[in-house]
Structure formats: C-alpha cells, structure tokens
Coordinates of C-alpha atoms and ligand atoms in Angstrom, one line a residue:
X1 CA 1.8 -11.8 -62.1
X2 CA 4.2 -12.1 -59.1
X3 CA 3.8 -9.6 -56.4
X4 CA 6.7 -8.4 -54.4
X5 CA 7.1 -7.3 -50.8
X6 CA 9.8 -5.3 -48.9
X7 CA 10.1 -5.0 -45.2
X8 CA 12.2 -2.4 -43.5
X9 CA 12.9 -3.2 -39.8
X10 CA 14.2 -0.9 -37.1
X11 CA 14.9 -1.7 -33.6
X12 CA 15.7 -4.9 -31.4
X13 CA 15.9 -8.5 -32.1
X14 CA 12.3 -8.8 -31.2
X15 CA 11.5 -6.6 -34.1
X16 CA 13.7 -8.5 -36.4
X17 CA 12.0 -11.6 -35.6
X18 CA 8.5 -10.0 -35.9
X19 CA 9.5 -8.9 -39.4
X20 CA 9.9 -12.6 -40.1
X21 CA 6.4 -13.1 -38.9
X22 CA 5.2 -10.4 -41.1
X23 CA 7.1 -12.0 -44.1
X24 CA 5.3 -15.2 -43.4
X25 CA 2.0 -13.4 -43.6
X26 CA 2.9 -11.7 -46.8
X27 CA 4.2 -15.0 -48.3
X28 CA 0.7 -16.6 -47.4
X29 CA -0.8 -13.9 -49.5
X30 CA 1.4 -14.8 -52.4
X31 CA 3.9 -12.1 -52.3
X32 CA 7.8 -12.7 -52.9
X33 CA 10.6 -10.9 -51.2
X34 CA 12.5 -8.0 -53.2
X35 CA 15.7 -6.2 -52.4
X36 CA 14.7 -2.7 -53.7
X37 CA 11.7 -0.9 -52.2
X38 CA 11.0 0.6 -55.8
X39 CA 10.1 -2.9 -56.9
X40 CA 7.7 -3.8 -54.2
X41 CA 3.9 -4.0 -54.5
X42 CA 3.7 -3.8 -50.7
X43 CA 6.3 -2.1 -48.5
X44 CA 6.0 -2.8 -44.6
X45 CA 7.8 -0.6 -41.9
X46 CA 8.3 -2.2 -38.8
X47 CA 9.1 0.7 -36.6
X48 CA 10.9 1.3 -33.2
X49 CA 10.7 4.1 -30.8
X50 CA 13.2 3.2 -28.1
X51 CA 15.1 6.4 -28.8
X52 CA 14.3 9.6 -30.7
X53 CA 16.6 8.8 -33.5
X54 CA 15.0 5.4 -34.1
X55 CA 11.6 7.3 -34.5
X56 CA 13.1 10.0 -36.8
X57 CA 14.6 7.3 -38.9
X58 CA 11.3 5.7 -39.6
X59 CA 9.6 8.9 -40.2
X60 CA 12.3 9.9 -42.7
X61 CA 12.1 6.7 -44.7
X62 CA 8.2 6.7 -44.7
X63 CA 8.4 10.3 -45.8
X64 CA 10.7 9.5 -48.8
X65 CA 8.1 7.1 -50.2
X66 CA 5.7 9.9 -51.2
X67 CA 7.2 10.2 -54.6
X68 CA 7.4 6.5 -55.3
X69 CA 3.7 6.1 -54.3
X70 CA 2.7 9.0 -56.6
X71 CA 3.9 7.0 -59.6
X72 CA 2.9 3.5 -58.3
X73 CA -0.6 4.2 -57.1
X74 CA -1.5 0.5 -56.4
X75 CA 1.5 -0.1 -54.1
X76 CA 0.5 -0.6 -50.6
X77 CA 2.4 1.0 -47.7
X78 CA 1.9 -0.4 -44.2
X79 CA 3.5 0.9 -41.1
X80 CA 3.5 -1.2 -37.7
X81 CA 5.7 -1.8 -34.7
X82 CA 6.4 0.1 -31.5
X83 CA 6.4 3.7 -32.9
X84 CA 2.7 3.4 -34.2
X85 CA 1.5 1.8 -30.7
X86 CA 2.3 4.9 -28.8
X87 CA -0.9 7.0 -27.9
X88 CA -1.7 9.4 -30.7
X89 CA 1.0 8.3 -33.0
X90 CA -1.2 6.6 -35.6
X91 CA -3.2 9.7 -36.1
X92 CA 0.1 11.8 -36.4
X93 CA 1.3 9.3 -38.9
X94 CA -1.9 9.5 -40.9
X95 CA -2.0 13.4 -41.0
X96 CA 1.8 13.5 -42.0
X97 CA 1.7 10.9 -44.5
X98 CA -1.9 10.5 -45.9
X99 CA -0.6 8.0 -48.5
X100 CA 0.2 5.3 -46.0
X101 CA -2.5 2.7 -46.5
X102 CA -2.3 0.6 -43.3
X103 CA -1.3 1.4 -39.8
X104 CA -1.1 -1.3 -37.3
X105 CA 0.3 -1.7 -33.7
X106 CA 2.3 -4.3 -31.8
X107 CA -0.7 -6.1 -30.4
X108 CA -2.4 -6.9 -33.7
X109 CA 0.3 -7.9 -36.0
X110 CA -1.6 -11.3 -36.6
X111 CA -4.5 -9.2 -38.2
X112 CA -2.2 -7.7 -41.0
X113 CA -3.5 -10.2 -43.4
X114 CA -7.0 -9.1 -43.0
X115 CA -6.0 -5.5 -43.2
X116 CA -4.2 -6.0 -46.5
X117 CA -7.3 -7.9 -47.9
X118 CA -9.5 -5.1 -46.7
X119 CA -7.2 -2.3 -48.1
X120 CA -7.4 -4.0 -51.6
X121 CA -11.2 -3.5 -51.6
X122 CA -11.3 0.1 -50.3
X123 CA -9.7 3.4 -51.0
X124 CA -9.8 4.5 -47.4
X125 CA -6.7 3.7 -45.1
X126 CA -7.0 0.9 -42.7
X127 CA -6.0 2.1 -39.1
X128 CA -6.2 -0.1 -36.3
X129 CA -4.1 0.0 -33.1
X130 CA -5.4 -2.0 -30.1
X131 CA -4.9 -0.8 -26.5
X132 CA -4.8 -4.0 -24.8
X133 CA -2.5 -6.8 -25.5
X134 CA -4.9 -9.7 -25.8
X135 CA -4.1 -13.4 -26.0
X136 CA -0.7 -14.7 -27.4
X137 CA -1.2 -15.6 -31.0
X138 CA 0.4 -18.9 -32.0
X139 CA -0.7 -18.8 -35.6
X140 CA 1.8 -16.7 -37.3
X141 CA 4.5 -18.9 -39.0
X142 CA 7.5 -16.9 -39.4
X143 CA 9.5 -16.9 -42.7
X144 CA 12.9 -17.2 -41.3
X145 CA 15.8 -15.3 -43.0
X146 CA 18.6 -15.8 -40.7
X147 CA 19.7 -19.3 -41.2
X148 CA 21.5 -21.0 -39.3
X149 CA 20.2 -18.8 -36.5
X150 CA 16.6 -18.9 -35.3
X151 CA 14.9 -16.7 -32.7
X152 CA 12.1 -17.8 -30.6
X153 CA 9.8 -15.5 -28.5
X154 CA 9.3 -16.9 -25.0
X155 CA 7.7 -13.7 -23.5
X156 CA 6.1 -10.5 -24.8
X157 CA 5.8 -7.1 -23.1
X158 CA 7.5 -5.9 -19.9
X159 CA 6.5 -5.2 -16.3
X160 CA 9.6 -3.4 -15.1
X161 CA 8.9 0.1 -16.0
X162 CA 12.5 1.4 -15.9
X163 CA 12.1 5.1 -15.7
X164 CA 13.5 5.9 -19.0
X165 CA 12.0 3.1 -21.1
X166 CA 9.0 3.2 -23.5
X167 CA 8.8 -0.5 -24.0
X168 CA 6.2 -1.3 -21.3
X169 CA 3.8 1.3 -22.8
X170 CA 4.1 0.0 -26.4
X171 CA 4.4 -3.7 -25.7
X172 CA 2.0 -4.1 -22.9
X173 CA 2.4 -6.2 -19.8
X174 CA 4.7 -9.3 -19.7
X175 CA 3.0 -12.4 -21.1
X176 CA 4.9 -15.7 -21.4
X177 CA 4.2 -18.5 -24.1
X178 CA 3.4 -21.9 -23.0
X179 CA 6.6 -23.9 -22.5
X180 CA 5.3 -26.9 -24.6
X181 CA 4.8 -24.5 -27.6
X182 CA 8.2 -23.1 -27.2
X183 CA 9.8 -26.5 -26.8
X184 CA 8.0 -27.8 -29.9
X185 CA 9.2 -24.9 -31.9
X186 CA 12.8 -25.4 -30.8
X187 CA 12.5 -29.1 -31.8
X188 CA 11.1 -28.3 -35.3
X189 CA 13.8 -25.7 -35.9
X190 CA 16.6 -28.2 -34.9
X191 CA 15.2 -30.9 -37.0
X192 CA 15.1 -28.4 -39.8
X193 CA 18.9 -27.9 -39.5
X194 CA 19.2 -24.6 -37.5
X195 CA 22.2 -24.5 -35.4
X196 CA 21.7 -21.7 -33.0
X197 CA 18.5 -20.8 -31.1
X198 CA 18.1 -17.5 -29.4
X199 CA 15.3 -17.2 -26.9
X200 CA 13.8 -13.7 -26.7
X201 CA 12.1 -11.7 -24.1
X202 CA 12.6 -8.2 -22.5
X203 CA 13.5 -10.1 -19.2
X204 CA 13.7 -13.8 -19.9
X205 CA 14.5 -14.4 -16.2
X206 CA 11.0 -13.7 -15.1
X207 CA 9.5 -16.2 -17.8
X208 CA 6.2 -17.7 -16.6
X209 CA 6.4 -15.8 -13.2
X210 CA 3.0 -16.2 -11.5
X211 CA 1.8 -19.0 -13.7
X212 CA 1.8 -22.8 -13.4
X213 CA 4.4 -23.3 -16.1
X214 CA 8.1 -24.2 -15.6
X215 CA 10.9 -21.6 -14.6
X216 CA 13.2 -20.2 -17.2
X217 CA 16.3 -22.2 -16.0
X218 CA 14.1 -25.4 -16.5
X219 CA 12.9 -24.3 -19.9
X220 CA 16.6 -23.6 -20.8
X221 CA 17.6 -27.2 -19.4
X222 CA 14.6 -28.9 -21.6
X223 CA 15.7 -27.1 -24.8
X224 CA 19.2 -27.7 -24.2
X225 CA 18.5 -31.5 -23.9
X226 CA 17.1 -31.7 -27.5
X227 CA 19.1 -34.0 -29.7
X228 CA 21.6 -32.6 -32.1
X229 CA 24.4 -30.2 -32.3
X230 CA 23.3 -26.6 -31.8
X231 CA 23.9 -23.5 -29.6
X232 CA 21.4 -22.0 -27.2
X233 CA 21.3 -18.3 -26.3
X234 CA 18.9 -16.1 -24.5
X235 CA 18.3 -12.3 -24.1
X236 CA 17.6 -10.1 -22.4
X237 CA 18.4 -11.0 -18.8
X238 CA 17.5 -8.3 -16.2
X239 CA 20.2 -8.4 -13.5
X240 CA 17.6 -8.4 -10.6
X241 CA 16.3 -11.7 -11.7
X242 CA 19.5 -13.5 -12.6
X243 CA 19.6 -16.4 -10.3
X244 CA 22.1 -18.9 -9.1
X245 CA 19.9 -21.7 -10.4
X246 CA 20.4 -20.2 -13.9
X247 CA 24.2 -19.9 -13.5
X248 CA 24.2 -23.7 -12.6
X249 CA 21.9 -24.6 -15.7
X250 CA 24.5 -22.8 -18.0
X251 CA 27.4 -24.6 -16.4
X252 CA 25.8 -27.9 -16.7
X253 CA 24.3 -27.8 -20.2
X254 CA 27.2 -27.5 -22.8
X255 CA 24.7 -26.3 -25.6
X256 CA 24.1 -23.2 -23.7
X257 CA 26.7 -20.6 -24.8
X258 CA 29.1 -19.1 -22.1
X259 CA 28.1 -15.7 -23.0
X260 CA 25.4 -13.7 -21.2
X261 CA 24.0 -10.2 -22.0
X262 CA 23.4 -8.6 -18.6
X263 CA 22.5 -4.8 -19.2
X264 CA 23.6 -2.8 -16.2
X265 CA 22.8 0.7 -17.6
X266 CA 24.9 2.6 -15.2
X267 CA 27.6 2.1 -12.5
X268 CA 26.2 4.6 -10.0
X269 CA 23.7 3.7 -7.4
X270 CA 21.9 7.0 -7.3
X271 CA 21.3 6.8 -11.2
X272 CA 20.2 3.1 -11.0
X273 CA 17.6 4.1 -8.3
X274 CA 16.3 6.9 -10.4
X275 CA 16.3 4.6 -13.3
X276 CA 14.0 2.1 -11.2
X277 CA 16.4 -0.7 -12.1
X278 CA 15.8 -2.2 -8.7
X279 CA 19.5 -3.3 -8.0
X280 CA 22.6 -1.6 -6.9
X281 CA 26.2 -1.9 -8.4
X282 CA 27.0 -4.3 -5.3
X283 CA 24.1 -6.5 -6.3
X284 CA 25.2 -6.4 -9.9
X285 CA 28.6 -7.5 -9.1
X286 CA 27.3 -10.3 -6.8
X287 CA 25.4 -11.8 -9.8
X288 CA 28.5 -11.5 -11.9
X289 CA 30.6 -13.3 -9.2
X290 CA 27.9 -16.1 -9.0
X291 CA 27.9 -16.5 -12.8
X292 CA 31.7 -16.7 -12.8
X293 CA 31.7 -19.1 -9.9
X294 CA 29.7 -21.7 -11.9
X295 CA 31.0 -20.6 -15.5
X296 CA 34.5 -19.2 -15.1
X297 CA 35.0 -18.7 -18.8
X298 CA 31.6 -17.0 -19.2
X299 CA 31.8 -13.6 -20.9
X300 CA 29.5 -10.7 -20.3
X301 CA 28.0 -8.1 -22.6
X302 CA 26.1 -5.2 -21.5
X303 CA 23.9 -2.1 -22.4
X304 CA 24.9 1.4 -21.0
X305 CA 23.1 4.7 -20.9
X306 CA 24.9 8.1 -20.5
X307 CA 23.3 11.4 -19.8
X308 CA 20.4 10.2 -17.6
X309 CA 18.8 13.1 -15.9
X310 CA 21.0 14.3 -13.0
X311 CA 24.0 12.1 -14.0
X312 CA 27.0 13.8 -12.5
X313 CA 30.5 13.5 -13.7
X314 CA 31.3 11.3 -10.7
X315 CA 28.3 9.1 -11.7
X316 CA 29.7 8.8 -15.2
X317 CA 33.3 8.0 -13.8
X318 CA 31.6 5.3 -11.6
X319 CA 30.1 3.7 -14.8
X320 CA 33.4 3.7 -16.4
X321 CA 34.9 2.0 -13.2
X322 CA 32.4 -0.7 -13.2
X323 CA 32.9 -1.3 -17.0
X324 CA 36.5 -1.9 -16.4
X325 CA 36.1 -4.0 -13.3
X326 CA 33.6 -6.4 -15.1
X327 CA 35.7 -6.3 -18.3
X328 CA 32.8 -6.7 -20.5
X329 CA 33.6 -8.3 -24.0
X330 CA 31.5 -5.7 -25.6
X331 CA 28.7 -3.1 -24.8
X332 CA 25.9 -1.2 -26.5
X333 CA 26.3 2.3 -25.5
X334 CA 23.5 4.8 -25.8
X335 CA 22.8 8.6 -25.0
X336 CA 19.7 8.9 -22.9
X337 CA 16.7 9.8 -25.0
X338 CA 13.7 11.5 -23.4
X339 CA 10.7 9.4 -24.3
X340 CA 7.2 11.2 -23.6
X341 CA 4.9 9.4 -21.1
X342 CA 7.8 7.8 -19.2
X343 CA 8.6 8.8 -15.6
X344 CA 12.2 10.1 -16.5
X345 CA 10.9 12.5 -19.1
X346 CA 9.4 14.6 -16.3
X347 CA 12.4 14.7 -14.2
X348 CA 14.3 17.8 -13.8
X349 CA 18.1 17.9 -14.4
X350 CA 18.1 16.8 -18.1
X351 CA 21.7 16.7 -19.2
X352 CA 23.0 19.1 -22.0
X353 CA 23.7 17.4 -25.3
X354 CA 27.4 18.5 -25.4
X355 CA 27.9 16.8 -21.9
X356 CA 26.2 13.5 -23.0
X357 CA 28.3 13.5 -26.2
X358 CA 31.6 13.9 -24.4
X359 CA 30.5 11.0 -22.1
X360 CA 29.5 8.8 -24.7
X361 CA 32.7 9.2 -26.9
X362 CA 34.8 8.6 -23.7
X363 CA 32.8 5.4 -23.0
X364 CA 33.0 4.1 -26.4
X365 CA 36.8 4.5 -26.4
X366 CA 37.0 2.5 -23.0
X367 CA 34.6 -0.3 -24.3
X368 CA 36.6 -0.6 -27.5
X369 CA 39.9 -0.8 -25.8
X370 CA 38.5 -3.7 -23.6
X371 CA 37.1 -5.3 -26.7
X372 CA 40.4 -4.9 -28.7
X373 CA 42.5 -6.3 -25.8
X374 CA 40.3 -9.3 -25.6
X375 CA 40.5 -9.7 -29.4
X376 CA 44.3 -9.7 -29.2
X377 CA 44.3 -12.5 -26.6
X378 CA 42.6 -14.6 -29.3
X379 CA 45.6 -14.5 -31.6
X380 CA 47.3 -18.1 -32.1
X381 CA 44.3 -19.9 -30.6
X382 CA 41.9 -22.2 -32.3
X383 CA 38.1 -21.6 -31.8
X384 CA 35.0 -23.3 -32.8
X385 CA 32.9 -21.1 -34.9
X386 CA 29.4 -21.6 -36.4
X387 CA 29.6 -20.2 -40.0
X388 CA 26.8 -17.5 -40.2
X389 CA 27.4 -15.6 -43.3
X390 CA 29.4 -14.9 -46.4
X391 CA 30.9 -11.3 -47.0
X392 CA 30.9 -10.8 -50.6
X393 CA 32.8 -7.7 -50.5
X394 CA 35.7 -9.3 -48.7
X395 CA 35.2 -12.8 -50.2
X396 CA 35.2 -14.2 -46.8
X397 CA 32.9 -16.3 -44.7
X398 CA 32.2 -15.2 -41.1
X399 CA 31.2 -16.9 -38.0
X400 CA 31.0 -16.5 -34.3
X401 CA 32.4 -18.6 -31.3
X402 CA 30.3 -19.3 -28.5
X403 CA 31.4 -16.2 -26.8
X404 CA 30.0 -14.2 -29.7
X405 CA 33.3 -13.1 -31.2
X406 CA 33.2 -12.7 -34.9
X407 CA 35.8 -14.4 -37.1
X408 CA 36.5 -14.0 -40.9
X409 CA 38.0 -16.9 -42.9
X410 CA 38.4 -18.4 -46.4
X411 CA 36.7 -21.5 -47.6
X412 CA 36.4 -22.9 -51.2
X413 CA 33.2 -24.7 -50.3
X414 CA 30.0 -23.4 -49.1
X415 CA 30.3 -23.7 -45.3
X416 CA 27.3 -21.7 -44.2
X417 CA 25.7 -23.4 -41.1
X418 CA 28.7 -25.6 -40.2
X419 CA 30.6 -25.7 -37.1
X420 CA 34.3 -25.3 -38.0
X421 CA 37.6 -25.0 -36.2
X422 CA 39.3 -21.7 -37.0
X423 CA 43.0 -20.9 -36.0
X424 CA 43.0 -17.2 -35.3
X425 CA 45.9 -15.4 -37.1
X426 CA 44.9 -11.8 -36.6
X427 CA 42.8 -9.6 -34.4
X428 CA 41.4 -6.5 -36.2
X429 CA 39.7 -4.5 -33.5
X430 CA 36.5 -6.4 -32.7
X431 CA 36.7 -9.1 -35.3
X432 CA 39.2 -11.8 -35.8
X433 CA 40.6 -13.4 -39.1
X434 CA 42.0 -16.9 -39.3
X435 CA 42.2 -20.1 -41.2
X436 CA 40.1 -23.3 -41.0
X437 CA 42.1 -26.1 -39.5
Ligands
LIG501 N1 14.6 -5.3 -21.9 C1 16.0 -5.0 -22.1 C2 16.4 -4.0 -23.1 C3 15.4 -3.4 -23.9 S1 15.7 -1.9 -24.7 C4 16.6 -4.9 -20.8 O1 16.0 -4.3 -19.8 O2 17.8 -4.9 -20.7 C5 17.5 -2.0 -25.1 C6 18.3 -1.0 -24.3 O3 18.0 0.3 -25.0 C7 18.2 -0.8 -22.8 O4 19.0 -1.9 -22.3 C8 18.7 0.5 -22.7 O5 20.1 0.5 -22.5 C9 18.4 1.4 -24.0 N2 17.4 2.2 -23.8 C10 16.0 2.0 -23.6 N3 15.4 3.2 -23.3 C11 16.3 4.1 -23.6 C12 16.2 5.6 -23.9 N4 15.1 6.1 -23.5 N5 17.4 6.2 -23.9 C13 18.4 5.6 -24.3 N6 18.6 4.3 -24.3 C14 17.5 3.6 -23.9
LIG502 FE1 12.7 -1.3 -20.7 FE2 13.5 -2.0 -18.3 FE3 11.7 -3.4 -19.5 FE4 14.1 -3.5 -20.5 S1 13.4 -4.2 -18.4 S2 12.2 -3.3 -21.6 S3 14.8 -1.5 -20.2 S4 11.3 -1.4 -19.0
LIG503 FE1 12.5 -3.2 -29.7 FE2 12.3 -0.6 -30.3 FE3 10.0 -1.8 -29.5 S1 13.9 -1.7 -29.1 S2 10.6 -3.5 -28.2 S3 11.4 -2.3 -31.4 S4 10.7 0.1 -29.0

C-alpha cells in the first residue's frame, strides 16, 4: 500500500529548501506526497521562530492535529526546524502535544530517516535536538518542487548576532560548503533543465571566510560561467560585507540578475547601532552607490524592522527617508518581535504595540507606493520573463523578469520553464500583465 506524506513549511527560503531535503528522505522511505494533511501517513512540520507569530502559527497547526491523530493512530507526526532548536522547546512541545511522535532540530535533519524507522518500532516518542552543529551533511538529496527554480545552500548558520535575531542561536555558527560541491550541484541542476539558481545563506558575502576556499564573488563567477541559459541569484547579502569586487562580478556576468536583496533594517544610526548591524546609514548608501556605479540598472530590495526598542518617531522618519532615497523596488516590512535569549529582548524601551502598528502601516504604504510607481513605468515595455507557474484561478501563466517583477500572461501552450518576451500592457499594483510577443 502506498504511504503518503505532507510537509508544512514555515519561515525563510532556507526552510523551504530544507523541506525539499525532508521530502527527499521521505521519498527514499517510499512515501509519496499528498495535498491534504488528512490523507497523510506522516506529517512533518518544518517550523520557524524568527518572530512570535511564526511560532504561534506552528503551535496552532500542530495543535489542530490532535483530533486527526486520535482517529488515525498509525499516523506519524514529526516536528523539526528552528522552533524545536530553541533551548527547552522540544520539552515544551512534548508536554503540550504528547501525540507528536518525532521532534528533531536543525542540526540533525539528516537523521530523520533513522528517527522514522525507530518510531515505527516503538511506542515512545523519538526526541533528539543536538546542541552543536557538527559537520555539513552532503548526503541529503532534495526532492525539488520548484522547477524551474532551484535553491542551493552555500552556507549554514550565522555569526553576526544582530541583537534582535534568533537565527544564530537556532542555526549555530556559520559554516560554508566546499565550493566544488556547490559548483557540481549547480552543474547538475542546469543539465537537468533548471533555469534559475538561487544561492542561499544568512550572509552569502562572508562565504568561506577564514578557510582556504574561494571567495563568494569568485564562486558566483564560476557558477555564472557554466554553459547554458539560466539565471543566477543569491540571498542574503549583509550590507557590511557587500564588496566592490562583488558589484564588478555582477556587472561582468550577464547570468547574474541585476537585482540584489540588501536588508537595511533601519534608517537610523542609533537604531542600527543598537541592532548590532555594524554599518551606518552612510555606509549603506555608499554600498548602494558602488553597486549602481557598476550595475546602473540594478534594483534593490530590502528588509525593514519597525518598533525596535527605543525607536523614536524621528528614527522612524529617518527609515522612511532612506527608503525613499534608495527607491527600493520592494521590501519585506516587519514589526519587531521580542525573541527570548537575544540581546534586544533585555533592552529597556520596548515600543508599545499601537505605536509599532501605526509605523508599519505607514511604512507599508510608502513601500507599496514605490512599487506601484515602478510598475507603472513598465507599461509599454517588453521584458524577458522566466515562466515559473500557472495560476489556475486566473487561467494565466506567470513569470518574473530579472529584476524580480512578476508578470501574468496568456499562453495556449505549456510554457513553464521557458524564457519569453512579454509586452507589458497593464500594471496592477505589484504585478504586471502583458502579452507574449
Ligand atoms: N540573514 C538575513 C535575514 C534573516 S531573517 C539578513 O541578515 O538579512 C529575515 C529578516 O527577518 C531579517 O532581515 C529581519 O528584517 C527580520 N527579523 C529577524 N528577526 C526579527 C525579529 N526579532 N523581529 C522582527 N523581524 C525580525
Ligand atoms: Fe539574523 Fe543578523 Fe544573522 Fe541575518 S545577519 S540571520 S539578521 S543575526
Ligand atoms: Fe529561517 Fe525562520 Fe529559521 S526565518 S532560519 S526558518 S527562524
């Protein structure tokens, strides 16, 4: 009898890709994917804890499985990811949801197969969260679900300890994969027909620092010189480590997209200092200038946090000023969320929720107006898009141009994974609509 799995993913691209690795492990055990969790013989929750709401979301969904598990006693429920990696969280989870069968952390994803096999032979829950990172495991073959896009991890963990952020605590210290393994993976993906490769790391710019391996710009150059038509992206770039050499490599290698995600977080120097970001607004603008000097058409996207402890009205105004000045093409905007164990959690001057709410609304409005304005400038132009999906509801295909802008269009044939020229006829907020030419 066929066995089915369902994976619920929370959090960042890194987690989405890790769910592909989990899917690979489940496929190896003979499970097939299913859409509805009710049909699954094994349900895996790959959790995130970057903000409180991510955590609550996961808790809520795991809680909802109690009833299902009651009627389906053989179903295995596994919980992994960043949430479980927090100190004491595995025990809390086990106490709250005793029907969860397997709890594992971010450092031992590769052992999930063993945990499942063990669970099949015992009644007791299998709980293992490792404290230390260990060696990078190259064995997990992901079952990719995002054709024509493919993600490749280049680093794991983070050494930056931004004062608000829990990632260094749940992902451990920064470790880089060997460049030969990364390049080999990229070559394989391209030969399989993948058309967009995104290199992933919390701070890709510090790739291989302190080792004898090649630098990040050199790694990009080597991947960009692989034969075939494809796009190359990377995220995330920490502004403090964004170099002129990197800007040059982007300019000189046409396969690297002219769109860089450069999270600024705040436009106030005192807030940036308290965040431990290690750059000032002036440093950030200098990096933007360097990038634009070599790649004039490069667009920028960013992450912004409002309501960091002690953020004044003036600090917030300075953030808006910076957003306007840089003219980001889009931005992820977040309300600061206190994370236990981080330095900022102990700071005085936490901002009341109503103030943060007001600020985020005003910031979203500003970011959206920039995005809308830039969308309008597209009307009448022809852009090259990579077709990435089909929207069943609208009966339209959708793709993105190299700057990351989404465009909808009609096609009688299946054009998924193809590069197409689309003439933009309409701009609708963030996305565009057009016709294949
Ligand atoms: N390594 C990446 C980002 C990882 S987390 C970087 O440094 O850019 C993604 C984003 O979540 C961050 O850029 C930040 O804007 C946001 N974030 C992280 N911790 C947060 C917190 N405690 N509250 C609100 N937003 C947070
Ligand atoms: Fe978190 Fe900062 Fe590391 Fe990004 S660079 S993961 S924000 S600590
Ligand atoms: Fe990503 Fe969330 Fe972990 S943002 S690194 S899944 S805490």
